[in-house]
Phi, psi and omega in degrees: 000135178299152183298323184292330177289319179301313180299318179298317180295322179297313180295325178295315180296321179296318181296316180296317180297317180296319180294319180296320180293322179297322179290323184286334178087176182292140185288150177292142178250110187234133174230150180205165179288321184228140174214150180205166177240129176225088185292340180287308180279319187231074184297135178079002186247146168260116184271127186235136188238158171271136170243278173268317182249149178291158173298137186238129184234137177232145175191115172050047176087004178245146178235142178224147175228148176197170179275329184217135180224145173244109187259117178257093189295322180296331180259001182050052190220147179221141171251130183242136185227137174083113177049047182288136176223134178231137179230141173237098183055221177252018183268314182219152169222146184224135175241150179195173175278330185217148177206155175229148178215128180254112182293335181285320183258350184056042181249130181243148176222133181230148178213157178079100177056046183287132176227115181251126180244135172241175181297343186240349185203170178229133180242131175243134178202172179276322186219133182222133174258137180227115178259107183286338177291313178280343185058053180221142174243153190210137171225155179216019178239019179100138180205164181228122177253135177238127171236194188293338186247331193216168172239129183241124176249145176200162177283319186234137178213148180222130184248126179255106186295324184292336179253355188051047187237139174246136173247116182253142182222140175067124176053046181279126179227122176254120183250122177233153178305335183259343185197170176227128176255132173236132185210157174282326185208135186212131172257132185232125176262109192293323183294319182268338183079017182269136180239139173246126185257136180227137183084176181306122184220144177229146173237113190245133172222183182295332187251348183200163173224125177255135175237140173203168175243004168197129185198167178236134178219129176267103185288343178277313181268354172062050173215164183201173184223130190227140178224167178066102179054043184274150172200157174235124178256120172257188182302317184226014175223148172234127182251122176248153173184160177297326173220144182228139170245139185220129178237110185291316184302324180262359184051044180246141175221147172227154184222147182228133174069126177053051183282143172218122176245109180272129175255094185292334182287331185241013175052049181221166179217144173241136181235159178172197180235002167209135181217150171232136181238124178245097186296318182299329179265000181052049183224154178225132175244131181218141183215184180063087183063041184287137177213134175255133183236124179236130179275125176229113180052048178062020178229103189287144172257128182252129176234124182238141173206170176300329181212134176239140179230126178244126181226160174101157177292164186308323183285345184225043182295139174237129176247128177239137176237138184233134171068124176055047183283135174235144179233135177222133170224163187304325181237019181206137175211163182190174178218155173194169177290322180210170181213148178224124184237122176254105185286342176288318181264347182078016184265127173247123182246122175261121190236134177086097178051052183284151175213138179233141173242132173229107188062235176268006182268140177236133181237133178224163179178183180292323174205155183230134176244136173244135182241129175251150174282119187290341179273313181273344183061021175264153175294135186249315183201167174220160178215131177250120184264132172058128178056041180295134183217122177240130178230144177226126181287127177290149189271348185246130180299150177286140185291333181263359173217079189302332182278356185233162169238159178278171178232124168286130187226139175224130181218157180179191181287313186224142177239130176247137177229146177236150182250145174233124185051045174069011178239145179298125187240318185223141177233134177237123174258125184240142177070118178058045183282140174222151182212149168232121185230122177274107185269123181233152177278178180298334180277359178088358181285134181288124181263337180164169180240123182261117176240124186207167173237147180201171178293319180206162181224138172246128178239135178252134178244140173229129182052042175068015178243142180285119184244343183203136176233129176239127181255135181252129180054059181293132178252344179197144179176153178200150177255125182246146163288155185300326182292338181260359185259112185301142180301320182290350180259002187280349181227134176289148172302138181101350177292122178228085184288124183235037183301332180290348178267354185301137180274118184259340178221164179295334178290342181291345177299340178256005185299134178088351180276150180295149177304141182263137178255120178292149173287136176285129180261123175278104188281189179251112183298160174297151180287146171283129180260115184289165178301152185305151181297317176257156179260098184290350181283345182280125177298154182305320184287345179267352180290138181275081180242108179302149181300328184282351183291148174279350179279155175230172184305325180297334179289342181260021179245139172284132179266139183301322184290346181264358181282152176293152180257350184231128176149184182238115179295137181279339178199183183292345180270003179258133183242137171229151176290162173291118182217166184292337185254353186288145178204149177244013183251338181242145177230137178291156184285327189245142177279316173252116191286141174278171174294128186298150176233161177242132178222157184284145173196193184251004180228173179226148178245095184286345181275354179081000000 
């Protein structure tokens, strides 16, 4: 053979050998006290035993120890049995009853009492896959993670060493001495103790239950932030909002945008766009379009103010409203500077320039009290203190002032009113009573105007209209025809008719207020779903599975039922189940999410 052919053949053989060695990877370095070959029982294997020292294995920065090892040198593969321990630097250590390690692929598999330790947590499972190239560990037969604050159980878990992050899927339960978290899908950052919840999730303790479909929870500091269908259930209150913040050590919660606080003990609800709940003080503060709604005999009472505060245990609830207070009921409405409601006594106090409308009747005074029957929850009586004044607009224009109508008026020191079937029925004016009454026949024709003074006056209303006036101990009075009744005498001093302000619908409690701009909520993005742990595109015959391995091709396949159902795939090799939150068009900006913040803007993101 010519020399140049010999040289070419030599270089070709060298290149193929070098290429084959490069594909096979660095050989395993194994030492033991005892070793033997038994081709009948263990063909192709060097059997290595522990005597004084365990079998010791090294490869590319990993160390392993075991009592018994089967080293398949041609396949660069080892099976380890008995008190197996594997360490990778000072980052992780793993113990198990059985283990396998492929030096060509740097892929490890452990089974039987698997215990994986990191600097921040410990994982226990039956079977664990560890890909040293990806620096990821994976289980799908159930596992338990323990860190300094909590214990986390799940059916499926994946550990990303570079982020110190666990992704848990299916039947995820976080157990803490103070609470239990249950979720469909949860990402946990072991170093910080922060958990991100995806899908229907609950956090349950003795004093409260939090529900959300996307949330953030700091398991070390015991507080969290929740968006998307969020709520907090207390013993007798439920708090809803587009976003909720909850701090368990202080029993404090706050809510932003579309707030609803249900008071199950008193059949009432408070709404607004910002709320604070102090459970230990049994109090709620709510503002930004705040309105309290109480059902009374199937007729709700709406109370709105710039700020509402609810305090006290259920049996002694107090509701306070401050500034620009409006009150609406189907047949009663009013305004005042502030309001005080004692749900135990049924007393509502309207304070500061109060005014009430009942049908076409208007009542004013220095202060107004409404009293409800605490058993029937129906309005029982009202009282107007000092400078009581009731006016009712006549329905027919005056013939000598076509653009105006007259006013029936009753005034005195104090006004008492009683309700019948939850509607104002009788009014009594006591002390220094005066009245002006436009008397009309059934045909509506004005018969005369009665102006008088008396010790007291009783007025009867039917369907919110004045139908009868009785004067007690009249000291002065006269009936005038309209032509004889001076225009300047037709109204008592102090009459300030404000009928155009009357609230006709529940929406009128906000009438005249500037449009409200919701706070923009910085939500919690969907999780990024990394490429699958196994590569399903590799044909079975191409998988590097040594013959001696207990694994088979099906063990190296991702199962559809084990894929996450919520998230954003990072590439075409990432699989998610069909779910309500899954999308392939949007990607979050950050891989490791920061603690959420809230900032002002002109829109809201209710989806989180």
